[in-house]
mmCIF file of C-alpha atoms in Angstrom:
data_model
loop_
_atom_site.group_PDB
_atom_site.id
_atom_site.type_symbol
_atom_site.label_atom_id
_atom_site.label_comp_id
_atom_site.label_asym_id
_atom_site.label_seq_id
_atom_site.Cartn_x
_atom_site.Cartn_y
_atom_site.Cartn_z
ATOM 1 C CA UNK A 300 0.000 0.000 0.000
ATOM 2 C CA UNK A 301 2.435 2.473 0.777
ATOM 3 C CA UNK A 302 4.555 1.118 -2.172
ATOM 4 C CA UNK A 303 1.677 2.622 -4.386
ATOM 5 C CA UNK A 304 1.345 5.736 -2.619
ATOM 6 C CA UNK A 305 5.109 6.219 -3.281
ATOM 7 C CA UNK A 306 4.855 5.316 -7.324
ATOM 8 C CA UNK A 307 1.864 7.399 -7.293
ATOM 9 C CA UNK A 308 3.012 10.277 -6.011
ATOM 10 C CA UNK A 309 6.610 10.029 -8.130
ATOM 11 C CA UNK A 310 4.022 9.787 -11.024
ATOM 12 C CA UNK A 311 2.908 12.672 -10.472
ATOM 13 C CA UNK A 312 5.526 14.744 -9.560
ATOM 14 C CA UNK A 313 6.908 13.510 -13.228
ATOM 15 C CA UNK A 314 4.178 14.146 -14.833
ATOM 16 C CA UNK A 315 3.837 17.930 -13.330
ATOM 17 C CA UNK A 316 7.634 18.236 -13.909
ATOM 18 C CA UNK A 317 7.358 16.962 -18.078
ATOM 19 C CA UNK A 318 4.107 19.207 -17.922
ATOM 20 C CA UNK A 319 5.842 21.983 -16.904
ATOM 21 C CA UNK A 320 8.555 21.815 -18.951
ATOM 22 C CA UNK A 321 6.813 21.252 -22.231
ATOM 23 C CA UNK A 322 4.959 24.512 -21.258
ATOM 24 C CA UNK A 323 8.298 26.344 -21.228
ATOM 25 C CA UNK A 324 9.259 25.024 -24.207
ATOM 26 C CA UNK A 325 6.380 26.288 -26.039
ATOM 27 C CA UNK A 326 6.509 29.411 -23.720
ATOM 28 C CA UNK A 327 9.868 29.825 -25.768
ATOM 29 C CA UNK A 328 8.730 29.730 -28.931
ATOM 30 C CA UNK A 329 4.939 30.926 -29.108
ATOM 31 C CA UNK A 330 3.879 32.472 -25.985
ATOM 32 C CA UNK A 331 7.150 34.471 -24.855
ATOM 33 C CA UNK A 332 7.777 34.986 -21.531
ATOM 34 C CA UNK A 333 10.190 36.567 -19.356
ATOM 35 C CA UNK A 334 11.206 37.579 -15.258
ATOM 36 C CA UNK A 335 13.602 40.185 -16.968
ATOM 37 C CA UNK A 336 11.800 43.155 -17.273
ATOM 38 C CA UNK A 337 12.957 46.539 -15.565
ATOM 39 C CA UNK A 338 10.376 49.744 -15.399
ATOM 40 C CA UNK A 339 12.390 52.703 -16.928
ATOM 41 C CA UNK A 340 11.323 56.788 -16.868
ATOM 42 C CA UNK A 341 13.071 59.475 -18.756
ATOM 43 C CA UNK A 342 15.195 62.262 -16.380
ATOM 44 C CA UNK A 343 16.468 65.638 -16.414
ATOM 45 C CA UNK A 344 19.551 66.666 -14.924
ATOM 46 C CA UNK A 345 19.104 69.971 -13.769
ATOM 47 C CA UNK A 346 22.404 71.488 -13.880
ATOM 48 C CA UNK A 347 23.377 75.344 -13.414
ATOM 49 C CA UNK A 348 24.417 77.718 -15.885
ATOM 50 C CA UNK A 349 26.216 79.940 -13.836
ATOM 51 C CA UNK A 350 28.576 79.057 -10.673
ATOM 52 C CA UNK A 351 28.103 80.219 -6.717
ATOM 53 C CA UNK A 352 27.518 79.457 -3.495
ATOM 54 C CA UNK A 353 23.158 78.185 -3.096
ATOM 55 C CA UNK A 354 21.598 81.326 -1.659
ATOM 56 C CA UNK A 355 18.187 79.252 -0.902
ATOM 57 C CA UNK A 356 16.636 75.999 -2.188
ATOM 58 C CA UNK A 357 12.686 76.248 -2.998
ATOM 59 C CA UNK A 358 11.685 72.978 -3.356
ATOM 60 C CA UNK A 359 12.065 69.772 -1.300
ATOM 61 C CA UNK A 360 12.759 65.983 -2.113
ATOM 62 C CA UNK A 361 9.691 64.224 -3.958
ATOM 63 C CA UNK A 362 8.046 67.899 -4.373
ATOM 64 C CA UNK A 363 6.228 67.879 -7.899
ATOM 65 C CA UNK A 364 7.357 70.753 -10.028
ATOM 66 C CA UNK A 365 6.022 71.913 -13.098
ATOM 67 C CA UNK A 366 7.649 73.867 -16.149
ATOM 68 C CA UNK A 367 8.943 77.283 -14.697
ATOM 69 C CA UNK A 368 8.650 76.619 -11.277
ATOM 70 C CA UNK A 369 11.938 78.006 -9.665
ATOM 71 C CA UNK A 370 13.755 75.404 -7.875
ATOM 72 C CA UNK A 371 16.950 77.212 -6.313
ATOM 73 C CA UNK A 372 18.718 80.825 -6.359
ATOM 74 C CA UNK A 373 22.571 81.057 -6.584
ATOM 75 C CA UNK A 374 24.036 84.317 -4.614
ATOM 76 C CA UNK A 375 23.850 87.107 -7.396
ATOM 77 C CA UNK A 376 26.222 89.661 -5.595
ATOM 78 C CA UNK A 377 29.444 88.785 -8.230
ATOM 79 C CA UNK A 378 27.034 89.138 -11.222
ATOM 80 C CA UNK A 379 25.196 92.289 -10.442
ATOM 81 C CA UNK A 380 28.378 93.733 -10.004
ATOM 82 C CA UNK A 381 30.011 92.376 -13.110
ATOM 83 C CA UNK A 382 26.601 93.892 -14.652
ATOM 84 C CA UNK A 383 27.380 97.161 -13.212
ATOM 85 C CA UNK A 384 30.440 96.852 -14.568
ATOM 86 C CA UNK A 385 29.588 96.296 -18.112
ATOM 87 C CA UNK A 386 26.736 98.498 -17.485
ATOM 88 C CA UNK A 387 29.233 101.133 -17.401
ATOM 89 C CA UNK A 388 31.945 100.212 -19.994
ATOM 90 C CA UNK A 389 28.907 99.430 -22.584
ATOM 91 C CA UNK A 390 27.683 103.822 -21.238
ATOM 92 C CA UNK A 391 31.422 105.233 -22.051
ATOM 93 C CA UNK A 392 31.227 103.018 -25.473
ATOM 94 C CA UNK A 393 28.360 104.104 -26.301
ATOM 95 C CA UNK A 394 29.713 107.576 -25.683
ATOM 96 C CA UNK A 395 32.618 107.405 -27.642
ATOM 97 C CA UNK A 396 31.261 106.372 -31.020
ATOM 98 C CA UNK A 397 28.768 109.403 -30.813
ATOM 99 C CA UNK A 398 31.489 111.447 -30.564
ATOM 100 C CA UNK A 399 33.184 109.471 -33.591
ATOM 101 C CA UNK A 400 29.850 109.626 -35.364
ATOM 102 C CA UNK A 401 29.672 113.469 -34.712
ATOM 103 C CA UNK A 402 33.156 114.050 -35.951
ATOM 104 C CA UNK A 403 33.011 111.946 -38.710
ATOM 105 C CA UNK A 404 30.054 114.131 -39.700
ATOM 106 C CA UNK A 405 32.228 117.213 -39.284
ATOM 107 C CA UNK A 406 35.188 115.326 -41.395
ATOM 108 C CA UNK A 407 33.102 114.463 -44.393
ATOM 109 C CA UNK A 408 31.204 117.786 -44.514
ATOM 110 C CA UNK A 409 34.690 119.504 -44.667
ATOM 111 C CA UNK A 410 36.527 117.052 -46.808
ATOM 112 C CA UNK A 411 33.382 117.760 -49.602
ATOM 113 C CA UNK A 412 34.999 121.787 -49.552
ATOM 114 C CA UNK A 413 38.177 120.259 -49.833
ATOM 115 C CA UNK A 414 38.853 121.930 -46.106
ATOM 116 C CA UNK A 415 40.443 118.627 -44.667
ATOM 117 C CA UNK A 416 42.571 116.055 -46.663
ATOM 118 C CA UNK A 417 41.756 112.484 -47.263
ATOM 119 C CA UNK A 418 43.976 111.766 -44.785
ATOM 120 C CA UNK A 419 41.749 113.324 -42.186
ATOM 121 C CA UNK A 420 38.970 112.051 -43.941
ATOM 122 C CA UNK A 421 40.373 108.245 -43.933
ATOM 123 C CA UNK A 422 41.513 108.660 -39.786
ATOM 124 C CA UNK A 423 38.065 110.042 -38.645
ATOM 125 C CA UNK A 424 35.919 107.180 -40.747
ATOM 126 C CA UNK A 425 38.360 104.377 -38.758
ATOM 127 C CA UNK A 426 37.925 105.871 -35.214
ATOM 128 C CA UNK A 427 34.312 106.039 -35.800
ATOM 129 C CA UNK A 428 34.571 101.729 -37.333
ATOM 130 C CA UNK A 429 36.225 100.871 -34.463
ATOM 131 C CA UNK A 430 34.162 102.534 -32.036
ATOM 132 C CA UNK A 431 30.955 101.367 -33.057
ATOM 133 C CA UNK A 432 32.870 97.694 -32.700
ATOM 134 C CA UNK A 433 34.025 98.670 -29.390
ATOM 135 C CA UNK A 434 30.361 99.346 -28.683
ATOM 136 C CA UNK A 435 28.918 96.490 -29.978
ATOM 137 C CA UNK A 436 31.337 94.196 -27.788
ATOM 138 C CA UNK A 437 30.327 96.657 -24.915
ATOM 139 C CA UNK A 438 26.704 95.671 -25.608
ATOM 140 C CA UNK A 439 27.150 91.964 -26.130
ATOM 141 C CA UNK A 440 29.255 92.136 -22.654
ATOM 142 C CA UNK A 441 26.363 93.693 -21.032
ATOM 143 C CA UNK A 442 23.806 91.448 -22.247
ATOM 144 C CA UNK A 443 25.533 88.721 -21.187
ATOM 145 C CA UNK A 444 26.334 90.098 -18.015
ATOM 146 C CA UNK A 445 22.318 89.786 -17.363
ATOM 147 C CA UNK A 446 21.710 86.860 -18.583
ATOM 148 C CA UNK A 447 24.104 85.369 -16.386
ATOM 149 C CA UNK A 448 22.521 87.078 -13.185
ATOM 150 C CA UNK A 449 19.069 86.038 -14.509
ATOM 151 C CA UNK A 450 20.811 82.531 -14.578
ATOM 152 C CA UNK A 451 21.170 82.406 -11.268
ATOM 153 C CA UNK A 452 17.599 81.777 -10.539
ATOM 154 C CA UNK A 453 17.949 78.173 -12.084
ATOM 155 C CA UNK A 454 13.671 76.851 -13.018
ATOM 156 C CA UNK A 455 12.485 73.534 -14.232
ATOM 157 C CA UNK A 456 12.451 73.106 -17.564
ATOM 158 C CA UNK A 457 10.116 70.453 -17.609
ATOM 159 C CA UNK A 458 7.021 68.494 -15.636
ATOM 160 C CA UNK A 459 8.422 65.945 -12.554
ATOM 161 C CA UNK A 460 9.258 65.194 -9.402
ATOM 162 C CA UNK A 461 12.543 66.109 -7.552
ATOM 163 C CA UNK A 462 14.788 63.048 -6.963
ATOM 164 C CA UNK A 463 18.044 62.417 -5.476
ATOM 165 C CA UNK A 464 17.901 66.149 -3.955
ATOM 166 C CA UNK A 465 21.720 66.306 -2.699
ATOM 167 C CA UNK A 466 22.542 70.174 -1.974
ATOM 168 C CA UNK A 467 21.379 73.046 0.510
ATOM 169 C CA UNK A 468 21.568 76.010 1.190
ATOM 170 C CA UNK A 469 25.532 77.092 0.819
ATOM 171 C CA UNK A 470 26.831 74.780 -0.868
ATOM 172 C CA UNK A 471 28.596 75.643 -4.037
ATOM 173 C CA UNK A 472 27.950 74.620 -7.532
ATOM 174 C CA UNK A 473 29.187 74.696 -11.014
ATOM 175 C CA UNK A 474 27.826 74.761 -14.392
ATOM 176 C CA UNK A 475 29.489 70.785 -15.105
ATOM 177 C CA UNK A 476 27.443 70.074 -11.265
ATOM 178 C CA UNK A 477 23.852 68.466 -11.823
ATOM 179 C CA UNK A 478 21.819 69.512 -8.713
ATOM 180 C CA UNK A 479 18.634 68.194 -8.601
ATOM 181 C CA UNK A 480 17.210 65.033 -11.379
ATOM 182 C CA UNK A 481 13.675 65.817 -12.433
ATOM 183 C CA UNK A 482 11.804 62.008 -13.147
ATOM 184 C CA UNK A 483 9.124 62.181 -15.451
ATOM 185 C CA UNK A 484 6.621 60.042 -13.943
ATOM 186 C CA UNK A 485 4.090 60.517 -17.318
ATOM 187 C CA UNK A 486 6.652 58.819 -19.677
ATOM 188 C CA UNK A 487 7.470 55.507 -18.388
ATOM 189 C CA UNK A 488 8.221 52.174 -20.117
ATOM 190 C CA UNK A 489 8.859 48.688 -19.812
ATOM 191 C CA UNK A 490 12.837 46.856 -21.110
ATOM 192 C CA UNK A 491 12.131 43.595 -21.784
ATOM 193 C CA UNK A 492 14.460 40.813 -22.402
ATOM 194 C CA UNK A 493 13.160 37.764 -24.326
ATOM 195 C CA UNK A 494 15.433 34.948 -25.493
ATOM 196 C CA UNK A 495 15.793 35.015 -29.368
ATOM 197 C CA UNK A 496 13.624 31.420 -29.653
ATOM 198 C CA UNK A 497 10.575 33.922 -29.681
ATOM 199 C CA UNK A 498 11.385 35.911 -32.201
ATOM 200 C CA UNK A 499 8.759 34.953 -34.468
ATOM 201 C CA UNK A 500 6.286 35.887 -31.848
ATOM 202 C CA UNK A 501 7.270 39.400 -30.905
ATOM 203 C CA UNK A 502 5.827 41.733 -33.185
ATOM 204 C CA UNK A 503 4.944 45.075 -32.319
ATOM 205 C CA UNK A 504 1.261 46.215 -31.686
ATOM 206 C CA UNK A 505 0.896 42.595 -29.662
ATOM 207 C CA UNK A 506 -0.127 42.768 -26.140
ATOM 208 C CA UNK A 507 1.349 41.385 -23.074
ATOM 209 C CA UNK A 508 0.520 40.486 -19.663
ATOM 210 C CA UNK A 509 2.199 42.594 -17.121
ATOM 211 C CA UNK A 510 3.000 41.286 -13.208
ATOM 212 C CA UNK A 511 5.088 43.684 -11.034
ATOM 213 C CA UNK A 512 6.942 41.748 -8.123
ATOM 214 C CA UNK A 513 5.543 44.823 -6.245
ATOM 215 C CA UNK A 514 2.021 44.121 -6.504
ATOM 216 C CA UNK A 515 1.262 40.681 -5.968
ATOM 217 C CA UNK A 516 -2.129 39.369 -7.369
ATOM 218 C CA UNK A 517 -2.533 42.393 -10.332
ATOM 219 C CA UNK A 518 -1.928 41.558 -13.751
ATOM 220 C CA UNK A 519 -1.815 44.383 -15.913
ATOM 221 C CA UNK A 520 -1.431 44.733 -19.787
ATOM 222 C CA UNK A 521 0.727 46.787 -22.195
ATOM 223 C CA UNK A 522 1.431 46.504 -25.478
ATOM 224 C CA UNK A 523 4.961 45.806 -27.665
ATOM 225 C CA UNK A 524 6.082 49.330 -29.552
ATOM 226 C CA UNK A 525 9.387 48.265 -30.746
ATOM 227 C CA UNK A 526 12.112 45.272 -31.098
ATOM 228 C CA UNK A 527 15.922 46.216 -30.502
ATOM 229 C CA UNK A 528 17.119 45.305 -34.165
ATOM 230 C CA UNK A 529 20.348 44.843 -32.400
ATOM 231 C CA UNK A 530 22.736 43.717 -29.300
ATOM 232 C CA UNK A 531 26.191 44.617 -28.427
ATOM 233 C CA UNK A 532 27.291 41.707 -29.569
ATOM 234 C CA UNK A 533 25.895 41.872 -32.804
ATOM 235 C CA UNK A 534 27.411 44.761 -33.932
ATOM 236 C CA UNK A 535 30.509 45.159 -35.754
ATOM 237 C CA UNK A 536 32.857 48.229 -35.110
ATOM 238 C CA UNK A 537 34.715 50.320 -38.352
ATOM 239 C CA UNK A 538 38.772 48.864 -38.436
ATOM 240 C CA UNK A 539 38.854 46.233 -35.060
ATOM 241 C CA UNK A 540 39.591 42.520 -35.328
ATOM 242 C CA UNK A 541 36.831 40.036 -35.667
ATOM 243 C CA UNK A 542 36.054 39.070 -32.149
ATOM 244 C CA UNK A 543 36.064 34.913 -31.999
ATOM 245 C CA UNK A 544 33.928 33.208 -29.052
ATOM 246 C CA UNK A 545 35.684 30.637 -27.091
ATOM 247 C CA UNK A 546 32.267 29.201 -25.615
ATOM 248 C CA UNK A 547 33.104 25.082 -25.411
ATOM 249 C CA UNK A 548 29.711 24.756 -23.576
ATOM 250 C CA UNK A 549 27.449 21.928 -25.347
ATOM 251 C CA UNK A 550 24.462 23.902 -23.834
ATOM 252 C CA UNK A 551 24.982 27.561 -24.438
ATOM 253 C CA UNK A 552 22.988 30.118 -22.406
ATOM 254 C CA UNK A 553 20.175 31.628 -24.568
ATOM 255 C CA UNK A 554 20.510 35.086 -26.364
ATOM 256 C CA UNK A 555 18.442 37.921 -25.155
ATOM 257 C CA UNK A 556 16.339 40.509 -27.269
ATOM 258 C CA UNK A 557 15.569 43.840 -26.056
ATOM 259 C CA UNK A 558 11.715 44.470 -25.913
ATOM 260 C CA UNK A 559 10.353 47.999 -25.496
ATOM 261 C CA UNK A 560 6.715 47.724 -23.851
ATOM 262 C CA UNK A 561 4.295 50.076 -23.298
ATOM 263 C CA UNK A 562 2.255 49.907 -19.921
ATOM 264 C CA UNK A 563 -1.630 50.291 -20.346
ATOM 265 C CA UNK A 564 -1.234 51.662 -17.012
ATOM 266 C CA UNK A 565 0.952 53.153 -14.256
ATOM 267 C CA UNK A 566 0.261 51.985 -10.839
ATOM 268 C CA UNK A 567 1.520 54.253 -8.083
ATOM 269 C CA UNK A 568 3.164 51.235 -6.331
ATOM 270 C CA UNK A 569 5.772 51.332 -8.948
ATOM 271 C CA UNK A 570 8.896 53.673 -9.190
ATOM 272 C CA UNK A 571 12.030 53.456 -11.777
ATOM 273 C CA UNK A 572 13.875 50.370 -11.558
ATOM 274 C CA UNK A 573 10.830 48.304 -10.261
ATOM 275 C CA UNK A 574 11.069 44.750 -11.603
ATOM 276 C CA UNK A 575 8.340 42.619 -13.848
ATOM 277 C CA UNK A 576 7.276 39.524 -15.481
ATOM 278 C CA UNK A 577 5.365 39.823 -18.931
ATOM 279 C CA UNK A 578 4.024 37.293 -21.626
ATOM 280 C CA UNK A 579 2.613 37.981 -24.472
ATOM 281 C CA UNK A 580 -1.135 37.222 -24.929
ATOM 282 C CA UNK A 581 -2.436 34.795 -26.643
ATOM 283 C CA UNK A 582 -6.371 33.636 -28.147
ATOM 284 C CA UNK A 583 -6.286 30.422 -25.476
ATOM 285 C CA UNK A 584 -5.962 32.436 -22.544
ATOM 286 C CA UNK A 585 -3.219 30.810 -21.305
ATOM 287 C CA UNK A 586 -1.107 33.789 -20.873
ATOM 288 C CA UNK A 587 -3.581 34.823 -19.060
ATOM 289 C CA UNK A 588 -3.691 31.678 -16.891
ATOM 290 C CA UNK A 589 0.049 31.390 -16.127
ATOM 291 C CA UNK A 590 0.339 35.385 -15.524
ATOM 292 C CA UNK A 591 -2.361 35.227 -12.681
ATOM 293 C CA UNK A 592 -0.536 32.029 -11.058
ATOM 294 C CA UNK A 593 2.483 33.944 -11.324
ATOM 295 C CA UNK A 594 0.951 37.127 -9.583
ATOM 296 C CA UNK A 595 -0.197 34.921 -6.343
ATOM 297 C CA UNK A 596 3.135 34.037 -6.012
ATOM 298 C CA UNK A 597 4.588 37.505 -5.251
ATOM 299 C CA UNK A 598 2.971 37.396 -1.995
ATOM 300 C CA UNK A 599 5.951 34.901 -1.157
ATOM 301 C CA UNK A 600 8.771 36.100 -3.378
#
């Protein structure tokens, strides 16, 4: 009796095992699936145009900012002087070629009743050139002198949230020195990593089933909006050696295709970097099947 129990149950156990296995190998080739899938959101670095010491920092980490909204102040004291400075070069410039301008007048009228020589003539007409180009490098000095003190009031250039919020008030920064990363929470997608064997499966527009290893028992969908056409080690460089593979393995491990995916939705549950299983969907609903087993078992792993 117990004999039987014994065969029975190791019949079983086979049978789930061969059952299981056949299901992966099909998995492979018609019904992709996949534990390799990373959530990934665009960024901004927000780095300064202008260097100084932080005079105050206006927003806080996880704060949502929109377009515009200023997010810190540098201490303007060096560039309102340097615009005071050019301020007054570009006012003595500007002074200079309307006296050129005015003699030159004088000059030209004169040289006309022959009462100055060309001479004259030539000397007044190249203080006045290089006057005016004194000016204009005045005025391009004092333009730029505010526009750097208007830099100093550094804004969001786009929509997100304020991550990885490192500096304070004081500190100083530089214009190679990102200070705050802005994470677009409204443009977010799924890399995927299929092994080649499904290939003939993956085409974009398909849908997939979605399971986050954050939210146990939710399977969402998305849908497939582009293949990689190509992995690193598919691609050939211009002028290197060919590079020769010294795998002796009888079994090699499986290639991987890069899958862009498209959530259907964005849970709040998930951030940047969260991890997923997908599958693509299929008319027999077994992706649909598998993907909801799978999701009961993220309340243990």
């Amino acid at each position: 009796m117990k004999r039987d129990i014994y065969a029975y149950i190791t019949t079983v156990t086979l049978v789930v095992a061969a059952g299981f296995s056949l299901f992966l190998v099909i998995s492979d080739n018609l019904l992709p699936f996949t534990t390799q899938a990373t959530l990934k959101t665009t960024s901004v670095d927000v780095v300064p145009e202008v260097k100084g010491y932080i005079k105050d920092v206006f927003v806080k980490e996880g704060q949502h900012v929109e377009a515009g909204t200023p997010l810190f102040v540098i201490d303007k004291s060096e560039y309102e002087i340097d615009l005071q400075r050019a301020q007054a070069t570009y006012l003595q410039a500007q002074s200079r070629w309307d006296k050129a301008q005015t003699y030159l007048k004088r000059v030209r009228v004169l040289s006309h009743n022959s009462s100055v020589s060309q001479e004259a003539y030539d000397d007044a007409y190249s203080d006045e050139r290089a006057a005016k180009a004194a000016f204009m490098a005045a005025e391009a000095d004092r333009n730029l002198a505010k526009l750097n003190l208007d830099r100093t009031l550094v804004k969001a250039k786009g929509t997100g949230i304020v991550t990885n919020l490192t500096y304070s008030k004081g500190m100083y920064v530089s214009p190679t020195t990102p200070v705050i990363h802005l994470v677009k929470n409204n443009d977010q997608w799924l890399e995927v990593d299929f092994t080649e064997k499904g290939l003939s499966a993956l085409k974009t527009h398909n849908t997939v089933n979605i399971v986050y290893d954050a939210i146990p028992n939710q399977v969402y969908q998305g849908t497939i909006v582009s293949i990689d056409h190509a992995i690193s080690s598919g691609l050939s460089a211009k002028n290197q050696l060919g590079q020769i593979s010294n795998e002796t393995r009888w079994i090699r491990p499986q290639q991987k295709i890069r899958v862009r995916v498209q959530p259907n939705q964005r849970p709040q549950e998930v951030v940047a970097g969260s991890r997923a299983s997908v599958m693509v969907r299929d008319t027999m609903n077994v992706s649909d099947v598998w993907m909801t087993v799978l999701s009961w078992f993220r309340f243990v792993y």
